[in-house]
CSV table of C-alpha atoms in Angstrom, one decimal:
chain,number,residue,atom,x,y,z
A,54,MET,CA,66.4,-46.5,-14.0
A,55,ARG,CA,64.1,-43.6,-13.0
A,56,GLU,CA,63.0,-45.2,-9.8
A,57,GLN,CA,66.5,-45.4,-8.5
A,58,GLY,CA,66.7,-41.6,-8.7
A,59,THR,CA,63.6,-41.3,-6.7
A,60,ILE,CA,64.9,-43.7,-4.0
A,61,ALA,CA,68.1,-41.6,-3.8
A,62,LEU,CA,66.1,-38.4,-3.5
A,63,LEU,CA,63.9,-39.8,-0.7
A,64,ALA,CA,67.1,-40.8,1.1
A,65,SER,CA,68.5,-37.3,0.8
A,66,ASP,CA,67.7,-34.1,2.6
A,67,ALA,CA,65.2,-33.1,0.0
A,68,PRO,CA,62.2,-34.5,1.7
A,69,ARG,CA,62.5,-31.8,4.4
A,70,GLU,CA,61.3,-29.1,2.0
A,71,LEU,CA,58.5,-31.4,0.6
A,72,LEU,CA,57.2,-32.4,4.1
A,73,SER,CA,57.3,-28.8,5.3
A,74,ARG,CA,55.3,-27.6,2.2
A,75,ALA,CA,52.7,-30.3,2.6
A,76,LEU,CA,52.4,-29.8,6.4
A,77,GLY,CA,52.2,-26.0,6.1
A,78,ALA,CA,49.2,-26.4,3.7
A,79,ALA,CA,47.4,-28.3,6.5
A,80,GLY,CA,48.3,-25.8,9.3
A,81,TRP,CA,51.2,-27.8,10.8
A,82,GLU,CA,54.9,-26.9,11.2
A,83,LEU,CA,57.5,-29.7,10.8
A,84,VAL,CA,59.6,-30.0,14.0
A,85,SER,CA,61.6,-33.1,13.0
A,86,TRP,CA,61.6,-36.0,10.6
A,87,GLN,CA,63.4,-39.4,10.3
A,88,PRO,CA,64.5,-41.4,7.4
A,89,ALA,CA,61.7,-43.2,5.5
A,90,SER,CA,60.8,-46.7,5.0
A,91,ILE,CA,60.8,-47.2,1.2
A,92,HIS,CA,58.2,-49.1,-0.7
A,93,HIS,CA,59.2,-49.8,-4.3
A,94,ARG,CA,56.8,-51.2,-6.9
A,95,PRO,CA,58.7,-51.8,-10.1
A,96,GLY,CA,57.3,-49.9,-13.0
A,97,ALA,CA,54.7,-48.1,-10.8
A,98,GLY,CA,56.8,-45.9,-8.5
A,99,VAL,CA,58.4,-45.4,-5.2
A,100,THR,CA,56.8,-44.3,-1.9
A,101,GLY,CA,58.6,-43.2,1.3
A,102,VAL,CA,56.8,-43.3,4.8
A,103,PHE,CA,58.4,-40.7,7.1
A,104,PRO,CA,58.0,-40.6,10.9
A,105,ILE,CA,57.5,-36.9,11.8
A,106,GLU,CA,57.0,-34.6,14.7
A,107,VAL,CA,54.9,-31.5,14.2
A,108,ARG,CA,53.2,-28.6,15.9
A,109,ALA,CA,50.2,-26.4,15.0
A,110,VAL,CA,51.0,-23.1,13.4
A,111,SER,CA,49.3,-20.2,15.2
A,112,GLY,CA,47.7,-17.4,13.3
A,113,MET,CA,46.8,-19.5,10.3
A,114,PRO,CA,43.6,-18.7,8.2
A,115,ALA,CA,40.6,-20.8,9.3
A,116,ARG,CA,40.7,-22.7,6.0
A,117,ARG,CA,44.2,-23.9,6.7
A,118,ARG,CA,43.8,-24.7,10.4
A,119,PRO,CA,43.8,-28.3,11.6
A,120,THR,CA,40.2,-29.5,12.4
A,121,ALA,CA,39.4,-29.0,16.1
A,122,GLY,CA,40.5,-32.0,18.0
A,123,GLU,CA,42.4,-33.5,15.1
A,124,PRO,CA,45.5,-35.3,16.3
A,125,PRO,CA,48.8,-34.2,14.9
A,126,PRO,CA,50.0,-36.5,12.1
A,127,ARG,CA,52.9,-38.8,13.1
A,128,TYR,CA,53.7,-40.0,9.6
A,129,ALA,CA,53.9,-38.4,6.1
A,130,CYS,CA,54.2,-40.1,2.7
A,131,ILE,CA,55.9,-39.0,-0.5
A,132,THR,CA,55.3,-41.0,-3.7
A,133,SER,CA,56.3,-40.8,-7.3
A,134,CYS,CA,53.4,-43.2,-8.1
A,135,ALA,CA,51.0,-41.5,-10.6
A,136,LEU,CA,47.7,-40.3,-8.9
A,137,GLN,CA,45.1,-39.6,-11.5
A,138,HIS,CA,42.8,-37.6,-9.3
A,139,PRO,CA,44.6,-36.4,-6.1
A,140,SER,CA,42.2,-36.2,-3.2
A,141,ASP,CA,41.9,-33.3,-0.7
A,142,GLY,CA,45.0,-33.2,1.5
A,143,VAL,CA,47.4,-34.3,-1.2
A,144,VAL,CA,50.1,-31.8,-2.2
A,145,VAL,CA,51.4,-32.3,-5.7
A,146,VAL,CA,54.9,-31.1,-6.3
A,147,PRO,CA,56.3,-31.0,-9.8
A,148,GLY,CA,59.9,-30.6,-10.8
A,149,TYR,CA,61.9,-33.1,-8.9
A,150,GLY,CA,63.9,-34.7,-11.7
A,151,ALA,CA,61.6,-36.6,-14.1
A,152,ASP,CA,59.0,-37.2,-11.4
A,153,VAL,CA,55.9,-35.4,-10.1
A,154,LEU,CA,55.8,-36.1,-6.4
A,155,SER,CA,52.7,-36.3,-4.2
A,156,VAL,CA,52.7,-35.8,-0.4
A,157,TRP,CA,50.0,-36.7,2.1
A,158,MET,CA,49.6,-37.1,5.9
A,159,HIS,CA,49.0,-40.6,7.2
A,160,PRO,CA,46.3,-42.0,7.4
A,161,LYS,CA,44.7,-39.9,4.6
A,162,ASP,CA,46.0,-42.2,1.9
A,163,PRO,CA,44.5,-41.1,-1.4
A,164,LEU,CA,43.9,-44.6,-2.7
A,165,LEU,CA,42.8,-46.1,0.6
A,166,PRO,CA,39.9,-43.9,1.6
A,167,GLY,CA,38.8,-46.4,4.3
A,168,LEU,CA,42.1,-46.1,6.3
A,169,PRO,CA,40.9,-43.3,8.6
A,170,LEU,CA,37.8,-45.3,9.4
A,171,ALA,CA,39.9,-48.4,10.2
A,172,LEU,CA,42.0,-46.4,12.6
A,173,ASP,CA,39.1,-44.7,14.4
A,174,PRO,CA,38.2,-46.7,17.6
A,175,GLU,CA,34.6,-45.3,17.8
A,176,ARG,CA,33.6,-46.1,14.1
A,177,VAL,CA,35.5,-49.5,14.2
A,178,THR,CA,33.6,-50.5,17.4
A,179,ALA,CA,30.3,-49.7,15.7
A,180,PHE,CA,30.8,-51.7,12.4
A,181,ALA,CA,33.3,-54.5,13.5
A,182,PHE,CA,32.0,-55.3,17.0
A,183,GLY,CA,28.5,-53.9,17.3
A,184,PRO,CA,26.3,-53.4,20.4
A,185,GLY,CA,27.6,-54.3,23.8
A,186,HIS,CA,31.1,-53.2,23.1
A,187,GLU,CA,32.4,-49.8,24.3
A,188,PRO,CA,34.6,-47.7,21.9
A,189,GLY,CA,36.8,-46.9,24.9
A,190,ASP,CA,37.8,-50.6,25.1
A,191,THR,CA,38.8,-50.8,21.4
A,192,VAL,CA,42.6,-51.0,20.8
A,193,LEU,CA,43.8,-50.7,17.2
A,194,ASP,CA,47.2,-51.9,15.9
A,195,LEU,CA,48.3,-51.1,12.4
A,196,LEU,CA,49.9,-54.5,11.5
A,197,SER,CA,51.0,-53.6,7.9
A,198,TYR,CA,50.7,-50.7,5.5
A,199,ARG,CA,51.6,-50.7,1.9
A,200,PRO,CA,51.0,-47.1,0.8
A,201,LEU,CA,48.4,-46.7,-2.0
A,202,ARG,CA,47.7,-50.5,-2.0
A,203,ARG,CA,46.3,-51.9,1.3
A,204,ALA,CA,46.6,-52.0,5.1
A,205,VAL,CA,45.8,-54.5,7.8
A,206,VAL,CA,44.6,-53.4,11.3
A,207,LEU,CA,44.2,-55.6,14.3
A,208,ALA,CA,41.2,-54.5,16.5
A,209,ARG,CA,40.7,-55.7,20.0
A,210,ASN,CA,37.8,-55.1,22.3
A,211,GLY,CA,38.1,-57.2,25.4
A,212,GLU,CA,38.3,-60.8,24.4
A,213,ASP,CA,37.0,-60.1,20.9
A,214,HIS,CA,39.4,-59.7,18.0
A,215,ARG,CA,38.9,-58.6,14.4
A,216,TYR,CA,41.2,-58.1,11.5
A,217,LEU,CA,40.4,-55.2,9.2
A,218,LYS,CA,41.7,-55.2,5.7
A,219,VAL,CA,41.7,-51.8,4.0
A,220,LEU,CA,41.6,-51.9,0.2
A,221,ARG,CA,41.3,-49.7,-2.8
A,222,PRO,CA,37.9,-48.5,-3.9
A,223,ASP,CA,35.7,-51.4,-5.2
A,224,ALA,CA,38.3,-54.1,-4.2
A,225,ALA,CA,36.6,-55.0,-0.9
A,226,VAL,CA,33.5,-56.6,-2.5
A,227,SER,CA,35.6,-59.0,-4.7
A,228,LEU,CA,37.6,-59.9,-1.6
A,229,ALA,CA,34.5,-60.7,0.3
A,230,GLU,CA,33.3,-62.9,-2.4
A,231,ARG,CA,36.5,-64.9,-2.4
A,232,HIS,CA,36.2,-65.4,1.4
A,233,ARG,CA,32.7,-66.6,1.0
A,234,LEU,CA,33.5,-69.0,-1.9
A,235,LEU,CA,36.3,-70.6,0.3
A,236,GLU,CA,33.9,-70.8,3.3
A,237,ALA,CA,31.3,-72.6,1.2
A,238,ALA,CA,34.0,-75.0,0.0
A,239,GLY,CA,35.3,-75.8,3.6
A,240,VAL,CA,38.6,-74.2,2.9
A,241,PRO,CA,39.9,-72.7,6.3
A,242,ALA,CA,40.0,-69.0,5.3
A,243,PRO,CA,39.0,-66.4,7.9
A,244,VAL,CA,35.2,-65.8,8.2
A,245,LEU,CA,33.9,-62.4,7.4
A,246,ASP,CA,32.1,-60.3,10.0
A,247,GLY,CA,29.5,-58.7,7.9
A,248,ASP,CA,29.7,-56.8,4.6
A,249,PRO,CA,32.5,-54.4,3.7
A,250,VAL,CA,32.2,-50.8,5.0
A,251,GLN,CA,34.0,-48.1,2.9
A,252,ASP,CA,36.3,-50.7,1.3
A,253,VAL,CA,37.2,-52.1,4.8
A,254,VAL,CA,36.7,-55.8,5.3
A,255,ALA,CA,36.3,-57.1,8.9
A,256,MET,CA,37.1,-60.7,9.6
A,257,ARG,CA,37.3,-63.0,12.6
A,258,PRO,CA,40.7,-64.6,13.4
A,259,ALA,CA,41.4,-68.1,12.0
A,260,ARG,CA,42.5,-70.8,14.4
A,261,GLY,CA,46.0,-72.1,14.8
A,262,LYS,CA,49.6,-71.0,15.2
A,263,PRO,CA,51.6,-69.1,12.6
A,264,LEU,CA,53.7,-71.4,10.6
A,265,ALA,CA,56.6,-68.9,11.0
A,266,GLU,CA,56.5,-69.5,14.8
A,267,LEU,CA,56.7,-73.3,14.2
A,268,LEU,CA,59.6,-72.8,11.8
A,269,MET,CA,61.6,-70.9,14.3
A,270,ALA,CA,60.8,-73.5,17.1
A,271,ASP,CA,61.8,-76.7,15.4
A,272,GLY,CA,61.6,-76.2,11.6
A,273,ALA,CA,57.8,-77.1,11.7
A,274,ALA,CA,58.9,-80.7,12.2
A,275,ASP,CA,55.3,-81.9,12.6
A,276,VAL,CA,54.0,-80.3,9.4
A,277,ASP,CA,53.9,-82.8,6.5
A,278,PRO,CA,54.6,-81.1,3.1
A,279,ARG,CA,51.7,-83.1,1.7
A,280,ASP,CA,49.3,-81.4,4.1
A,281,VAL,CA,50.6,-78.0,2.8
A,282,VAL,CA,49.9,-79.1,-0.7
A,283,ARG,CA,46.5,-80.5,0.3
A,284,VAL,CA,45.1,-77.1,1.3
A,285,LEU,CA,45.9,-75.9,-2.3
A,286,THR,CA,44.4,-79.0,-4.0
A,287,SER,CA,41.2,-78.4,-1.9
A,288,LEU,CA,40.5,-75.0,-3.5
A,289,PRO,CA,37.2,-75.2,-5.3
A,290,SER,CA,37.0,-75.3,-9.1
A,291,ALA,CA,35.0,-72.0,-9.0
A,292,VAL,CA,38.2,-70.2,-8.4
A,293,LEU,CA,39.0,-70.9,-12.1
A,294,ALA,CA,36.3,-68.4,-13.0
A,295,LEU,CA,38.1,-65.5,-11.1
A,296,PRO,CA,40.6,-63.1,-13.0
A,297,VAL,CA,44.1,-64.4,-13.7
A,298,ARG,CA,46.8,-62.6,-11.9
A,299,PRO,CA,50.4,-63.2,-13.2
A,300,PRO,CA,52.7,-65.1,-10.7
A,301,TRP,CA,55.7,-63.4,-9.3
A,302,SER,CA,58.0,-65.2,-11.7
A,303,ALA,CA,56.3,-63.5,-14.7
A,304,ARG,CA,57.9,-60.2,-13.9
A,305,VAL,CA,61.3,-61.4,-12.7
A,306,ARG,CA,63.2,-58.9,-14.9
A,307,ASP,CA,61.2,-56.0,-13.6
A,308,TYR,CA,61.8,-57.2,-10.0
A,309,GLY,CA,65.5,-57.5,-11.0
A,310,GLU,CA,65.5,-53.7,-11.5
A,311,ALA,CA,64.0,-53.2,-8.1
A,312,ALA,CA,66.8,-55.4,-6.7
A,313,VAL,CA,69.3,-53.2,-8.5
A,314,ALA,CA,68.0,-50.2,-6.7
A,315,ALA,CA,68.6,-52.0,-3.4
A,316,LEU,CA,72.0,-53.3,-4.5
A,317,PRO,CA,73.4,-50.9,-7.1
A,318,ALA,CA,76.9,-52.3,-6.8
A,319,GLU,CA,75.6,-55.6,-8.0
A,320,ALA,CA,73.6,-54.2,-11.0
A,321,ASP,CA,75.3,-56.3,-13.8
A,322,HIS,CA,75.2,-59.4,-11.7
A,323,ILE,CA,71.6,-59.0,-10.8
A,324,ARG,CA,70.4,-58.2,-14.3
A,325,ARG,CA,72.3,-61.3,-15.7
A,326,LEU,CA,70.7,-63.4,-13.0
A,327,ALA,CA,67.3,-62.1,-13.6
A,328,ALA,CA,67.6,-62.9,-17.3
A,329,GLU,CA,68.8,-66.4,-16.6
A,330,ILE,CA,66.0,-67.1,-14.2
A,331,ASP,CA,63.5,-65.8,-16.6
A,332,ASP,CA,64.9,-68.1,-19.3
A,333,ALA,CA,64.7,-71.0,-16.9
A,334,VAL,CA,61.1,-70.2,-15.9
A,335,ARG,CA,59.9,-70.0,-19.5
A,336,SER,CA,61.7,-73.2,-20.6
A,337,SER,CA,60.3,-75.3,-17.7
A,338,ASP,CA,57.0,-77.2,-17.4
A,339,ALA,CA,54.5,-75.2,-15.3
A,340,GLY,CA,51.9,-77.9,-15.4
A,341,PRO,CA,48.1,-77.5,-15.8
A,342,LEU,CA,46.0,-74.5,-14.9
A,343,VAL,CA,44.4,-75.0,-11.5
A,344,PRO,CA,42.9,-73.0,-8.6
A,345,THR,CA,45.7,-71.2,-6.8
A,346,HIS,CA,46.2,-68.9,-3.8
A,347,GLY,CA,48.6,-66.5,-5.5
A,348,ASP,CA,50.7,-65.5,-2.5
A,349,PHE,CA,51.3,-68.8,-0.7
A,350,TYR,CA,54.1,-68.5,2.0
A,351,GLU,CA,54.5,-69.1,5.7
A,352,GLY,CA,53.1,-65.7,6.7
A,353,ASN,CA,49.7,-66.6,5.3
A,354,LEU,CA,49.4,-70.1,7.0
A,355,LEU,CA,48.2,-71.1,10.4
A,356,ILE,CA,48.8,-74.6,11.7
A,357,GLN,CA,46.9,-76.8,14.1
A,358,ASP,CA,47.7,-80.5,14.8
A,359,GLY,CA,50.2,-80.4,11.9
A,360,ALA,CA,47.7,-79.3,9.3
A,361,VAL,CA,46.8,-76.0,7.7
A,362,SER,CA,44.0,-74.5,9.8
A,363,GLY,CA,44.1,-70.9,8.4
A,364,LEU,CA,44.7,-69.8,4.9
A,365,LEU,CA,45.1,-66.0,5.0
A,366,ASP,CA,45.4,-63.1,2.5
A,367,VAL,CA,43.3,-64.6,-0.4
A,368,ASP,CA,43.3,-61.4,-2.4
A,369,ALA,CA,45.2,-63.0,-5.3
A,370,LEU,CA,43.1,-66.2,-5.4
A,371,GLY,CA,42.5,-67.3,-9.0
A,372,PRO,CA,43.6,-69.5,-11.8
A,373,GLY,CA,47.3,-70.3,-12.0
A,374,HIS,CA,49.8,-73.2,-11.6
A,375,LEU,CA,50.4,-75.2,-8.4
A,376,VAL,CA,54.2,-74.9,-9.0
A,377,ASP,CA,54.0,-71.1,-8.6
A,378,ASP,CA,52.3,-71.4,-5.2
A,379,LEU,CA,54.8,-74.0,-4.0
A,380,ALA,CA,57.7,-71.9,-5.4
A,381,CYS,CA,56.4,-68.9,-3.5
A,382,PHE,CA,56.4,-71.0,-0.3
A,383,LEU,CA,60.0,-72.1,-0.9
A,384,GLY,CA,61.3,-68.8,-2.0
A,385,HIS,CA,60.0,-67.1,1.2
A,386,LEU,CA,61.1,-70.0,3.4
A,387,ALA,CA,64.7,-69.9,2.1
A,388,VAL,CA,65.3,-66.3,2.9
A,389,LEU,CA,64.2,-66.5,6.6
A,390,PRO,CA,67.6,-67.4,8.0
A,391,GLY,CA,68.8,-64.1,6.6
A,392,LEU,CA,66.0,-62.3,8.3
A,393,HIS,CA,66.6,-63.6,11.8
A,394,ALA,CA,69.1,-65.8,13.4
A,395,GLY,CA,66.4,-67.7,15.2
A,396,TYR,CA,65.5,-69.5,12.0
A,397,LYS,CA,68.3,-72.0,12.5
A,398,HIS,CA,66.1,-75.0,11.7
A,399,VAL,CA,65.0,-73.6,8.4
A,400,PRO,CA,67.7,-75.1,6.2
A,401,GLU,CA,66.6,-78.6,7.0
A,402,ALA,CA,62.9,-77.7,6.7
A,403,LEU,CA,63.7,-76.3,3.3
A,404,ARG,CA,65.2,-79.5,2.1
A,405,ARG,CA,62.2,-81.5,3.6
A,406,PHE,CA,59.6,-79.3,1.9
A,407,THR,CA,61.4,-79.1,-1.4
A,408,ALA,CA,61.7,-82.9,-1.5
A,409,GLY,CA,58.0,-83.2,-0.6
A,410,PHE,CA,56.9,-80.8,-3.2
A,411,ASP,CA,58.9,-82.5,-5.9
A,412,HIS,CA,56.3,-85.3,-5.9
A,413,PHE,CA,53.6,-82.9,-7.1
A,414,VAL,CA,55.3,-80.7,-9.7
A,415,ASP,CA,58.3,-80.5,-12.0
A,416,PRO,CA,61.4,-80.0,-9.8
A,417,VAL,CA,63.1,-77.9,-12.5
A,418,ALA,CA,60.1,-75.6,-12.7
A,419,LEU,CA,59.8,-75.5,-8.9
A,420,ARG,CA,63.3,-74.4,-8.4
A,421,SER,CA,63.5,-71.9,-11.2
A,422,ARG,CA,60.3,-70.2,-9.9
A,423,ALA,CA,61.6,-70.3,-6.4
A,424,ALA,CA,64.6,-68.5,-7.6
A,425,ALA,CA,62.4,-65.9,-9.2
A,426,VAL,CA,60.5,-65.4,-5.9
A,427,SER,CA,63.7,-65.0,-3.9
A,428,LEU,CA,64.9,-62.3,-6.4
A,429,THR,CA,61.6,-60.4,-6.0
A,430,LEU,CA,62.2,-60.2,-2.3
A,431,ILE,CA,65.6,-58.4,-2.5
A,432,ALA,CA,64.1,-54.9,-2.8
A,433,GLY,CA,62.2,-55.3,0.5
A,434,ALA,CA,65.2,-56.5,2.5
A,435,ARG,CA,66.3,-54.6,5.5
A,436,ARG,CA,70.0,-53.5,5.6
A,437,ARG,CA,72.0,-54.5,8.6
A,438,ALA,CA,74.6,-52.4,10.0
A,439,GLU,CA,78.2,-53.5,9.2
A,440,HIS,CA,79.0,-54.1,12.8
A,441,ASP,CA,76.3,-56.8,12.8
A,442,GLY,CA,78.5,-58.9,10.7
A,443,GLY,CA,79.1,-59.1,7.0
A,444,ASP,CA,76.6,-59.3,4.2
A,445,ASN,CA,73.4,-57.5,4.5
A,446,GLU,CA,70.0,-59.2,4.1
A,447,ALA,CA,69.6,-58.2,0.5
A,448,ILE,CA,72.9,-60.0,-0.4
A,449,SER,CA,71.7,-63.1,1.3
A,450,ARG,CA,68.5,-63.2,-0.7
A,451,LEU,CA,70.5,-62.7,-3.8
A,452,GLN,CA,72.5,-65.8,-2.8
A,453,VAL,CA,69.4,-67.8,-2.2
A,454,ALA,CA,68.2,-67.0,-5.8
A,455,GLU,CA,71.5,-68.1,-7.2
A,456,ARG,CA,71.3,-71.4,-5.3
A,457,PHE,CA,67.8,-72.2,-6.5
A,458,LEU,CA,68.8,-71.5,-10.1
A,459,ALA,CA,72.0,-73.6,-9.8
A,460,GLU,CA,69.7,-76.5,-8.5
A,461,ALA,CA,67.3,-76.0,-11.4
A,462,ARG,CA,70.3,-76.2,-13.9
A,463,VAL,CA,71.7,-79.4,-12.4
A,464,LEU,CA,68.3,-81.1,-12.6
A,465,GLY,CA,67.6,-79.7,-16.1
A,466,GLY,CA,71.0,-80.8,-17.3
A,467,LEU,CA,70.7,-84.3,-16.0
A,468,GLY,CA,67.3,-84.6,-17.8
A,469,ARG,CA,64.2,-86.2,-16.5
A,470,LYS,CA,65.3,-89.7,-16.4
A,471,GLY,CA,66.1,-90.7,-12.9
A,472,ILE,CA,65.4,-87.3,-11.5
A,473,ILE,CA,61.7,-87.1,-11.1
A,474,GLN,CA,60.7,-90.7,-11.1
A,475,GLY,CA,57.5,-90.9,-9.1
A,476,TRP,CA,56.4,-87.4,-10.1
A,477,SER,CA,52.7,-87.1,-10.1
A,478,GLY,CA,50.4,-84.2,-10.8
A,479,ALA,CA,48.4,-82.8,-8.0
C-alpha cells in the first residue's frame, strides 16, 4: 500500500530536508523538529504535523523575508494528499517514492483559508464577539486540527465563549443551514452567532456536561439509552433532503488498510477481519432510511438531567440508517477503556447501551456495524510505550472489533427467533 510508504517516510529522517527547504523559502531556518502526529485518510493520503523551532535568516532578499511582526511558525505540515491548486506558501516537492509531497507552515493550510483568521485574536474578537469586547482579552485554543479538512478553535473573552469551526471553501454555508434547520426543529444543536466569515462558523456553547465525563465518573448511570435514541428520532424529516454520506461501515475494507499501516505485523489478520465485517454488514438488515447525525458518539453529546442537551458536530447530518448512528456510538464507547484507565465503568455501560439499542434496530446489524466502526478507529490509536504494559491501544481496538463481530455471528447463527423478540423500529 502506497500510503504505508509515506507513513514510513514521515517517521524517518527525510522530513528534515523537506522542512528545511520549505522554511528557507519563507525566510526561516530550521533549528529543531520533533516527530509528527500522523493523519491518515485511506485512499486520499497521509499528512504529518511536525512541531518545529525556527529562527529568521539574515540577509535574505526582501521577497523571501518573513513579514514584519510575523510570529515564527511552531508547526509545519507535510502531506501526500493531492492539492489541485497549491496556494502561496505551499512548497511542492516531487520525487519521494511514488508521491508528490506538499509542505506548508501552520496555520496557512491550503484547504482551510479561514484558519489564520480563526487564530487571530483581533479579528476573532471583531466577528465572534463584537463591540464591547477588547481583542487583548480574547484567548484562543486550537482544540482540534485535521489538516486539509477542518479545525475547531475555542475563543474566550471574559465570561463569553465561542466555538469556531474552520471548514473548506463553501462548506460553511451548508453547515450553517444544518444548524438552523435543527434549531427550528427544537433539536439541541449549538446556536450560531451570525453568518460564516471566510468559511469560519462561530457558535455559542451548548449546555450540559460531556457524556465522556459522565462515562468516566460512573458509566453515565443516569443516562437512559432510550433518551440517547430519542435525540436521533427527533431529527426533522427535512434532513432527508440533504446529501447522503456513506456510513463508516461502507468503507471498512479501506479503513482496514489504514489499520494495516498502524499494525503492519497484523496485516493478514486485519484484512481477513475487515472482509468478514464487510460481509456481515452487507448481509444484515439496516432498516429504513431516516434522518441521521452521521458521526454520533460520546464526544459529540452533552448531557443535562440524564438527557441529551447538546448535539455537536452536525457536519454529516443527512439521510441514513439509525443502526449506523447507534453502531457509531457503541464502537467509540467500546474502545474508551483502551484509551484511558479511568474508563473502568465503560464495560458495564457498553452492555447497558447495547441492550437498550437492541430494542430499536436489528441486533446483528448493530454489532456488525459497531465492529466496522471499531476497525476504522485503529489507525488513529496512540501507541503506548512497552513499559506502560503490554498491548498498545491499536491492538485493543482490533480486539474490540473482533468481539463485536463474534457477537454478531452468534446472534446471526441462532437466527431471529428468540433473539430479538420485542424488536421495534424507531
